[in-house]
PDB file of C-alpha atoms in Angstrom:
ATOM      1  CA  MET X   1      -1.821  -1.602  27.728  1.00  0.00           C
ATOM      2  CA  ASP X   2      -2.997  -4.949  26.292  1.00  0.00           C
ATOM      3  CA  CYS X   3      -2.540  -5.463  22.579  1.00  0.00           C
ATOM      4  CA  PRO X   4      -4.672  -8.402  21.450  1.00  0.00           C
ATOM      5  CA  ASP X   5      -4.326  -9.760  17.935  1.00  0.00           C
ATOM      6  CA  ARG X   6      -6.995  -8.788  15.431  1.00  0.00           C
ATOM      7  CA  ASP X   7      -7.161 -10.477  12.047  1.00  0.00           C
ATOM      8  CA  GLY X   8      -3.719 -11.911  12.715  1.00  0.00           C
ATOM      9  CA  ALA X   9      -1.994  -8.561  13.336  1.00  0.00           C
ATOM     10  CA  PRO X  10      -1.322  -6.733  16.600  1.00  0.00           C
ATOM     11  CA  ALA X  11      -4.171  -4.277  17.121  1.00  0.00           C
ATOM     12  CA  CYS X  12      -1.851  -1.852  18.862  1.00  0.00           C
ATOM     13  CA  VAL X  13       1.713  -1.344  20.029  1.00  0.00           C
ATOM     14  CA  PRO X  14       2.541  -1.057  23.749  1.00  0.00           C
ATOM     15  CA  GLY X  15       2.976   2.589  24.636  1.00  0.00           C
ATOM     16  CA  ALA X  16       1.169   3.852  21.548  1.00  0.00           C
ATOM     17  CA  SER X  17      -2.439   4.888  21.125  1.00  0.00           C
ATOM     18  CA  PRO X  18      -3.427   4.782  17.438  1.00  0.00           C
ATOM     19  CA  GLY X  19      -6.969   5.880  18.233  1.00  0.00           C
ATOM     20  CA  GLY X  20      -5.996   9.022  20.115  1.00  0.00           C
ATOM     21  CA  ALA X  21      -4.323  12.260  19.079  1.00  0.00           C
ATOM     22  CA  GLY X  22      -2.146  11.462  16.109  1.00  0.00           C
ATOM     23  CA  GLY X  23      -4.060   8.198  15.627  1.00  0.00           C
ATOM     24  CA  THR X  24      -5.139   6.641  12.359  1.00  0.00           C
ATOM     25  CA  GLY X  25      -7.745   9.317  11.691  1.00  0.00           C
ATOM     26  CA  ALA X  26      -5.010  11.978  11.640  1.00  0.00           C
ATOM     27  CA  TRP X  27      -2.831  10.147   9.122  1.00  0.00           C
ATOM     28  CA  THR X  28      -2.792  10.694   5.378  1.00  0.00           C
ATOM     29  CA  PHE X  29      -1.529   7.970   3.052  1.00  0.00           C
ATOM     30  CA  VAL X  30      -0.172   8.788  -0.368  1.00  0.00           C
ATOM     31  CA  VAL X  31      -0.907   5.939  -2.777  1.00  0.00           C
ATOM     32  CA  PRO X  32       0.722   6.178  -6.222  1.00  0.00           C
ATOM     33  CA  VAL X  33      -0.958   4.176  -8.995  1.00  0.00           C
ATOM     34  CA  ARG X  34       0.245   3.951 -12.574  1.00  0.00           C
ATOM     35  CA  ASP X  35      -2.176   3.984 -15.454  1.00  0.00           C
ATOM     36  CA  ALA X  36      -3.443   0.421 -15.135  1.00  0.00           C
ATOM     37  CA  ARG X  37      -3.220  -0.160 -18.878  1.00  0.00           C
ATOM     38  CA  GLY X  38       0.587  -0.174 -18.713  1.00  0.00           C
ATOM     39  CA  ALA X  39       1.167  -1.475 -15.195  1.00  0.00           C
ATOM     40  CA  LYS X  40       2.361  -4.836 -13.850  1.00  0.00           C
ATOM     41  CA  THR X  41       3.740  -6.133 -17.124  1.00  0.00           C
ATOM     42  CA  ARG X  42       5.526  -8.989 -15.274  1.00  0.00           C
ATOM     43  CA  LEU X  43       2.227 -10.231 -13.868  1.00  0.00           C
ATOM     44  CA  ASP X  44       0.793 -13.098 -15.889  1.00  0.00           C
ATOM     45  CA  THR X  45      -2.913 -12.973 -15.194  1.00  0.00           C
ATOM     46  CA  PRO X  46      -5.206 -16.012 -15.151  1.00  0.00           C
ATOM     47  CA  PRO X  47      -7.026 -16.791 -18.416  1.00  0.00           C
ATOM     48  CA  GLY X  48      -9.932 -14.434 -18.954  1.00  0.00           C
ATOM     49  CA  VAL X  49      -8.705 -11.809 -16.458  1.00  0.00           C
ATOM     50  CA  ASP X  50      -7.749  -8.388 -17.803  1.00  0.00           C
ATOM     51  CA  ARG X  51      -4.485  -7.185 -16.296  1.00  0.00           C
ATOM     52  CA  ALA X  52      -5.666  -3.572 -16.019  1.00  0.00           C
ATOM     53  CA  ALA X  53      -8.788  -4.711 -14.172  1.00  0.00           C
ATOM     54  CA  LEU X  54      -6.627  -6.695 -11.748  1.00  0.00           C
ATOM     55  CA  VAL X  55      -4.330  -3.711 -11.156  1.00  0.00           C
ATOM     56  CA  ARG X  56      -7.359  -1.569 -10.338  1.00  0.00           C
ATOM     57  CA  ALA X  57      -8.889  -4.246  -8.097  1.00  0.00           C
ATOM     58  CA  MET X  58      -5.688  -4.509  -6.052  1.00  0.00           C
ATOM     59  CA  ALA X  59      -5.517  -0.740  -5.735  1.00  0.00           C
ATOM     60  CA  LEU X  60      -9.141  -0.606  -4.573  1.00  0.00           C
ATOM     61  CA  ASP X  61      -8.454  -3.247  -1.919  1.00  0.00           C
ATOM     62  CA  THR X  62      -5.359  -1.372  -0.752  1.00  0.00           C
ATOM     63  CA  VAL X  63      -7.309   1.882  -0.432  1.00  0.00           C
ATOM     64  CA  ALA X  64     -10.171   0.086   1.334  1.00  0.00           C
ATOM     65  CA  ALA X  65      -7.784  -1.216   4.003  1.00  0.00           C
ATOM     66  CA  LEU X  66      -6.323   2.255   4.567  1.00  0.00           C
ATOM     67  CA  THR X  67      -9.663   4.037   4.819  1.00  0.00           C
ATOM     68  CA  GLY X  68     -11.045   1.134   6.851  1.00  0.00           C
ATOM     69  CA  ALA X  69      -8.404   1.989   9.459  1.00  0.00           C
ATOM     70  CA  GLY X  70      -9.672   5.585   9.518  1.00  0.00           C
ATOM     71  CA  ALA X  71      -6.806   7.090   7.539  1.00  0.00           C
ATOM     72  CA  ARG X  72      -7.183   9.639   4.767  1.00  0.00           C
ATOM     73  CA  VAL X  73      -5.905   8.749   1.302  1.00  0.00           C
ATOM     74  CA  THR X  74      -4.360  10.880  -1.419  1.00  0.00           C
ATOM     75  CA  LEU X  75      -4.330   8.908  -4.659  1.00  0.00           C
ATOM     76  CA  VAL X  76      -1.762  10.020  -7.229  1.00  0.00           C
ATOM     77  CA  THR X  77      -2.642   8.500 -10.566  1.00  0.00           C
ATOM     78  CA  GLY X  78      -2.750   8.895 -14.304  1.00  0.00           C
ATOM     79  CA  ASP X  79      -5.423   6.215 -14.586  1.00  0.00           C
ATOM     80  CA  GLY X  80      -8.665   7.644 -15.876  1.00  0.00           C
ATOM     81  CA  LEU X  81     -11.005   4.961 -14.524  1.00  0.00           C
ATOM     82  CA  LEU X  82      -9.730   4.426 -10.987  1.00  0.00           C
ATOM     83  CA  PRO X  83     -10.992   7.774  -9.599  1.00  0.00           C
ATOM     84  CA  LEU X  84     -14.445   6.950 -10.960  1.00  0.00           C
ATOM     85  CA  LEU X  85     -14.373   3.572  -9.205  1.00  0.00           C
ATOM     86  CA  LEU X  86     -13.527   5.390  -5.972  1.00  0.00           C
ATOM     87  CA  ALA X  87     -16.349   7.918  -6.280  1.00  0.00           C
ATOM     88  CA  GLY X  88     -17.870   8.459  -2.859  1.00  0.00           C
ATOM     89  CA  ALA X  89     -14.829   7.135  -0.993  1.00  0.00           C
ATOM     90  CA  PRO X  90     -12.867   9.476   1.323  1.00  0.00           C
ATOM     91  CA  VAL X  91     -10.072   9.812  -1.219  1.00  0.00           C
ATOM     92  CA  ARG X  92      -8.396  12.878  -2.680  1.00  0.00           C
ATOM     93  CA  VAL X  93      -7.128  12.456  -6.248  1.00  0.00           C
ATOM     94  CA  VAL X  94      -3.964  14.183  -7.474  1.00  0.00           C
ATOM     95  CA  ALA X  95      -2.866  14.013 -11.103  1.00  0.00           C
ATOM     96  CA  ASP X  96       0.276  11.983 -11.682  1.00  0.00           C
ATOM     97  CA  PRO X  97       2.921  14.473 -12.869  1.00  0.00           C
ATOM     98  CA  GLY X  98       4.488  11.698 -14.953  1.00  0.00           C
ATOM     99  CA  GLY X  99       1.368  11.414 -17.084  1.00  0.00           C
ATOM    100  CA  VAL X 100      -0.089   8.362 -18.777  1.00  0.00           C
ATOM    101  CA  ALA X 101       3.067   7.540 -20.731  1.00  0.00           C
ATOM    102  CA  GLY X 102       5.532   8.114 -17.888  1.00  0.00           C
ATOM    103  CA  GLY X 103       6.585   4.485 -17.541  1.00  0.00           C
ATOM    104  CA  GLY X 104       7.435   2.662 -14.329  1.00  0.00           C
ATOM    105  CA  SER X 105      10.858   4.055 -13.463  1.00  0.00           C
ATOM    106  CA  PRO X 106      11.897   4.807  -9.854  1.00  0.00           C
ATOM    107  CA  ALA X 107      12.215   8.489 -10.797  1.00  0.00           C
ATOM    108  CA  ARG X 108       8.633   8.593 -12.029  1.00  0.00           C
ATOM    109  CA  LEU X 109       7.430   6.813  -8.893  1.00  0.00           C
ATOM    110  CA  ALA X 110       9.355   9.308  -6.752  1.00  0.00           C
ATOM    111  CA  GLY X 111       7.745  12.192  -8.609  1.00  0.00           C
ATOM    112  CA  ALA X 112       4.264  10.789  -8.046  1.00  0.00           C
ATOM    113  CA  ILE X 113       4.932  10.244  -4.334  1.00  0.00           C
ATOM    114  CA  MET X 114       6.301  13.758  -3.864  1.00  0.00           C
ATOM    115  CA  ALA X 115       3.293  15.220  -5.695  1.00  0.00           C
ATOM    116  CA  GLY X 116       1.057  13.581  -3.106  1.00  0.00           C
ATOM    117  CA  LEU X 117       3.213  14.398  -0.097  1.00  0.00           C
ATOM    118  CA  SER X 118       3.389  18.065  -1.122  1.00  0.00           C
ATOM    119  CA  THR X 119      -0.354  18.362  -0.380  1.00  0.00           C
ATOM    120  CA  ILE X 120       0.162  17.364   3.294  1.00  0.00           C
ATOM    121  CA  PRO X 121       1.273  19.979   5.870  1.00  0.00           C
ATOM    122  CA  ALA X 122       4.851  19.414   7.035  1.00  0.00           C
ATOM    123  CA  GLN X 123       3.950  18.768  10.681  1.00  0.00           C
ATOM    124  CA  GLU X 124       1.137  16.299  10.032  1.00  0.00           C
ATOM    125  CA  PRO X 125       1.612  12.517  10.130  1.00  0.00           C
ATOM    126  CA  ALA X 126       1.975  10.998   6.683  1.00  0.00           C
ATOM    127  CA  ALA X 127       2.656   7.680   5.031  1.00  0.00           C
ATOM    128  CA  VAL X 128       3.160   6.115   1.629  1.00  0.00           C
ATOM    129  CA  ALA X 129       1.661   2.764   0.653  1.00  0.00           C
ATOM    130  CA  LEU X 130       2.108   1.035  -2.658  1.00  0.00           C
ATOM    131  CA  ALA X 131      -1.097   0.066  -4.417  1.00  0.00           C
ATOM    132  CA  ASP X 132      -0.431  -3.649  -4.919  1.00  0.00           C
ATOM    133  CA  LEU X 133      -1.322  -4.900  -1.429  1.00  0.00           C
ATOM    134  CA  PRO X 134      -4.608  -6.735  -2.038  1.00  0.00           C
ATOM    135  CA  ALA X 135      -4.377  -8.777   1.182  1.00  0.00           C
ATOM    136  CA  LEU X 136      -3.877  -5.733   3.422  1.00  0.00           C
ATOM    137  CA  ARG X 137      -6.362  -5.343   6.303  1.00  0.00           C
ATOM    138  CA  PRO X 138      -7.256  -2.322   8.478  1.00  0.00           C
ATOM    139  CA  ALA X 139      -5.722  -4.118  11.478  1.00  0.00           C
ATOM    140  CA  ASP X 140      -2.386  -4.285   9.633  1.00  0.00           C
ATOM    141  CA  VAL X 141      -2.562  -0.564   8.907  1.00  0.00           C
ATOM    142  CA  GLU X 142      -3.341   0.236  12.541  1.00  0.00           C
ATOM    143  CA  ALA X 143      -0.408  -1.903  13.675  1.00  0.00           C
ATOM    144  CA  VAL X 144       2.014  -0.092  11.359  1.00  0.00           C
ATOM    145  CA  LEU X 145       0.795   3.341  12.414  1.00  0.00           C
ATOM    146  CA  GLY X 146       0.942   2.365  16.067  1.00  0.00           C
ATOM    147  CA  ALA X 147       4.574   1.412  15.550  1.00  0.00           C
ATOM    148  CA  ALA X 148       5.220   4.746  13.819  1.00  0.00           C
ATOM    149  CA  LEU X 149       3.758   6.608  16.790  1.00  0.00           C
ATOM    150  CA  ALA X 150       6.119   4.730  19.077  1.00  0.00           C
ATOM    151  CA  GLN X 151       9.204   4.997  16.837  1.00  0.00           C
ATOM    152  CA  GLY X 152       8.680   8.243  14.928  1.00  0.00           C
ATOM    153  CA  ALA X 153       9.133   6.608  11.538  1.00  0.00           C
ATOM    154  CA  VAL X 154       8.810   3.017  10.343  1.00  0.00           C
ATOM    155  CA  PHE X 155       8.861   1.027   7.135  1.00  0.00           C
ATOM    156  CA  VAL X 156       7.465  -2.362   6.150  1.00  0.00           C
ATOM    157  CA  ARG X 157       9.827  -4.599   4.218  1.00  0.00           C
ATOM    158  CA  ASP X 158       8.247  -6.405   1.265  1.00  0.00           C
ATOM    159  CA  ALA X 159       7.890 -10.175   1.133  1.00  0.00           C
ATOM    160  CA  ASP X 160      11.051 -10.567  -0.951  1.00  0.00           C
ATOM    161  CA  GLY X 161      13.033  -8.695   1.698  1.00  0.00           C
ATOM    162  CA  THR X 162      14.657  -5.984  -0.392  1.00  0.00           C
ATOM    163  CA  GLY X 163      11.817  -3.593  -1.189  1.00  0.00           C
ATOM    164  CA  THR X 164       9.306  -1.574   0.823  1.00  0.00           C
ATOM    165  CA  THR X 165       5.520  -1.617   0.838  1.00  0.00           C
ATOM    166  CA  ILE X 166       4.742   1.073   3.458  1.00  0.00           C
ATOM    167  CA  LEU X 167       6.693   4.007   4.896  1.00  0.00           C
ATOM    168  CA  ALA X 168       5.200   6.134   7.691  1.00  0.00           C
ATOM    169  CA  ALA X 169       6.353   9.027   9.884  1.00  0.00           C
ATOM    170  CA  THR X 170       4.659  11.142  12.519  1.00  0.00           C
ATOM    171  CA  ARG X 171       5.713  14.276  10.597  1.00  0.00           C
ATOM    172  CA  ARG X 172       5.479  14.501   6.832  1.00  0.00           C
ATOM    173  CA  GLU X 173       8.691  16.499   6.663  1.00  0.00           C
ATOM    174  CA  ALA X 174      10.547  13.543   8.240  1.00  0.00           C
ATOM    175  CA  LEU X 175       9.608  11.147   5.432  1.00  0.00           C
ATOM    176  CA  ARG X 176      12.471  10.240   3.099  1.00  0.00           C
ATOM    177  CA  PRO X 177      10.843   8.002   0.495  1.00  0.00           C
ATOM    178  CA  ALA X 178      13.237   5.988  -1.666  1.00  0.00           C
ATOM    179  CA  PHE X 179      10.917   3.436  -3.250  1.00  0.00           C
ATOM    180  CA  GLY X 180      12.337   1.216  -5.954  1.00  0.00           C
ATOM    181  CA  PRO X 181      14.923  -1.582  -6.111  1.00  0.00           C
ATOM    182  CA  GLY X 182      16.773  -1.951  -2.807  1.00  0.00           C
ATOM    183  CA  SER X 183      14.500   0.512  -1.025  1.00  0.00           C
ATOM    184  CA  ALA X 184      14.484  -1.450   2.246  1.00  0.00           C
ATOM    185  CA  ARG X 185      18.176  -0.748   2.662  1.00  0.00           C
ATOM    186  CA  GLU X 186      17.628   2.973   2.038  1.00  0.00           C
ATOM    187  CA  HIS X 187      14.617   3.232   4.340  1.00  0.00           C
ATOM    188  CA  ALA X 188      16.462   1.415   7.143  1.00  0.00           C
ATOM    189  CA  LEU X 189      18.776   4.435   7.311  1.00  0.00           C
ATOM    190  CA  VAL X 190      15.935   6.813   8.188  1.00  0.00           C
ATOM    191  CA  ALA X 191      13.204   4.659   9.786  1.00  0.00           C
ATOM    192  CA  ALA X 192      12.800   1.675  12.080  1.00  0.00           C
ATOM    193  CA  GLU X 193      11.583  -1.564  10.571  1.00  0.00           C
ATOM    194  CA  ALA X 194       8.155  -2.617  11.741  1.00  0.00           C
ATOM    195  CA  GLY X 195       9.287  -5.451  13.966  1.00  0.00           C
ATOM    196  CA  PHE X 196       6.207  -7.660  14.102  1.00  0.00           C
ATOM    197  CA  SER X 197       4.893 -10.210  11.655  1.00  0.00           C
ATOM    198  CA  LEU X 198       2.808  -8.519   8.975  1.00  0.00           C
ATOM    199  CA  PRO X 199       2.591 -11.003   6.096  1.00  0.00           C
ATOM    200  CA  ARG X 200      -0.388  -9.272   4.490  1.00  0.00           C
ATOM    201  CA  ALA X 201       1.268  -5.840   4.622  1.00  0.00           C
ATOM    202  CA  ARG X 202       4.460  -7.290   3.143  1.00  0.00           C
ATOM    203  CA  ARG X 203       2.743  -9.151   0.298  1.00  0.00           C
ATOM    204  CA  ASP X 204       3.031  -6.925  -2.737  1.00  0.00           C
ATOM    205  CA  VAL X 205       2.077  -8.460  -6.071  1.00  0.00           C
ATOM    206  CA  ASP X 206       4.347  -8.338  -9.102  1.00  0.00           C
ATOM    207  CA  THR X 207       4.164 -11.921 -10.401  1.00  0.00           C
ATOM    208  CA  ALA X 208       1.679 -14.780 -10.659  1.00  0.00           C
ATOM    209  CA  ALA X 209       3.387 -16.484  -7.703  1.00  0.00           C
ATOM    210  CA  ASP X 210       2.913 -13.315  -5.626  1.00  0.00           C
ATOM    211  CA  LEU X 211      -0.756 -13.260  -6.573  1.00  0.00           C
ATOM    212  CA  ALA X 212      -1.227 -16.881  -5.520  1.00  0.00           C
ATOM    213  CA  ASP X 213       0.430 -16.092  -2.188  1.00  0.00           C
ATOM    214  CA  ALA X 214      -1.838 -13.076  -1.668  1.00  0.00           C
ATOM    215  CA  LEU X 215      -4.871 -15.253  -2.335  1.00  0.00           C
ATOM    216  CA  ARG X 216      -3.672 -17.750   0.265  1.00  0.00           C
ATOM    217  CA  LEU X 217      -3.407 -14.889   2.766  1.00  0.00           C
ATOM    218  CA  GLY X 218      -6.896 -13.679   1.822  1.00  0.00           C
ATOM    219  CA  THR X 219      -7.456 -10.796  -0.562  1.00  0.00           C
ATOM    220  CA  GLY X 220      -9.969  -7.972  -0.299  1.00  0.00           C
ATOM    221  CA  ARG X 221     -13.364  -8.116  -1.934  1.00  0.00           C
ATOM    222  CA  HIS X 222     -12.429  -6.473  -5.239  1.00  0.00           C
ATOM    223  CA  THR X 223      -9.569  -8.843  -6.036  1.00  0.00           C
ATOM    224  CA  THR X 224     -11.460 -11.829  -4.678  1.00  0.00           C
ATOM    225  CA  ARG X 225     -14.510 -11.066  -6.800  1.00  0.00           C
ATOM    226  CA  LEU X 226     -12.469 -10.523  -9.959  1.00  0.00           C
ATOM    227  CA  LEU X 227     -10.647 -13.849  -9.548  1.00  0.00           C
ATOM    228  CA  ALA X 228     -13.604 -15.901  -8.340  1.00  0.00           C
ATOM    229  CA  GLY X 229     -13.764 -19.159 -10.259  1.00  0.00           C
ATOM    230  CA  ARG X 230     -10.521 -18.446 -12.126  1.00  0.00           C
ATOM    231  CA  ASP X 231      -7.643 -20.876 -12.372  1.00  0.00           C
ATOM    232  CA  VAL X 232      -4.791 -19.172 -10.511  1.00  0.00           C
ATOM    233  CA  PRO X 233      -1.669 -21.365 -10.594  1.00  0.00           C
ATOM    234  CA  GLY X 234      -0.335 -22.033  -7.098  1.00  0.00           C
ATOM    235  CA  ARG X 235      -3.546 -21.125  -5.303  1.00  0.00           C
ATOM    236  CA  ASP X 236      -4.521 -23.722  -2.693  1.00  0.00           C
TER     237      ASP X 236
END
């Protein structure tokens, strides 16, 4: 089976068939999103850019990449505006059990992820993607899911090397999410690392330097439009 590159990512994995039974259309991604008004406090935004608007734009671009690959999305959020911005998209919204004031602790993130995963039947393929991947493309998503079909379960290490941006398994009951500091080490115990270059899938955004790097990789339309004409330090 030939696996040509598409948008800089492998469009498939030898021995796997993402478009067939168990392909991207059968997968459900859980995407946890904090209330944007209290999220990404380490991210210094460019002058004139509202941080909450940027958080929502990155989440919209992440969801667009997932649904663009044919996957279903379950959004777990306490943000009141984001579901309205996604009206008409193939997205199911689940209330964040941590609520608006739940903070950003690993325990709260785990609770949000489990609230989403609990809506997926145990034998169905499932994945978790964090919502700060504005450079993610459908081809990257297809590559990750193709690897999961071949390996059973995979994770994508973040750009810093210690965290995780995506975790996927061919059965929801096999997922062992441990997102938070040092999560790559924990996920390596239960899943194979996606072994090909996926810079856009690895590029989560927590700081201004991360944002500049994402822009160099090429962000989705929501983030690009929000930052158009803005002075982003470090952007080429």
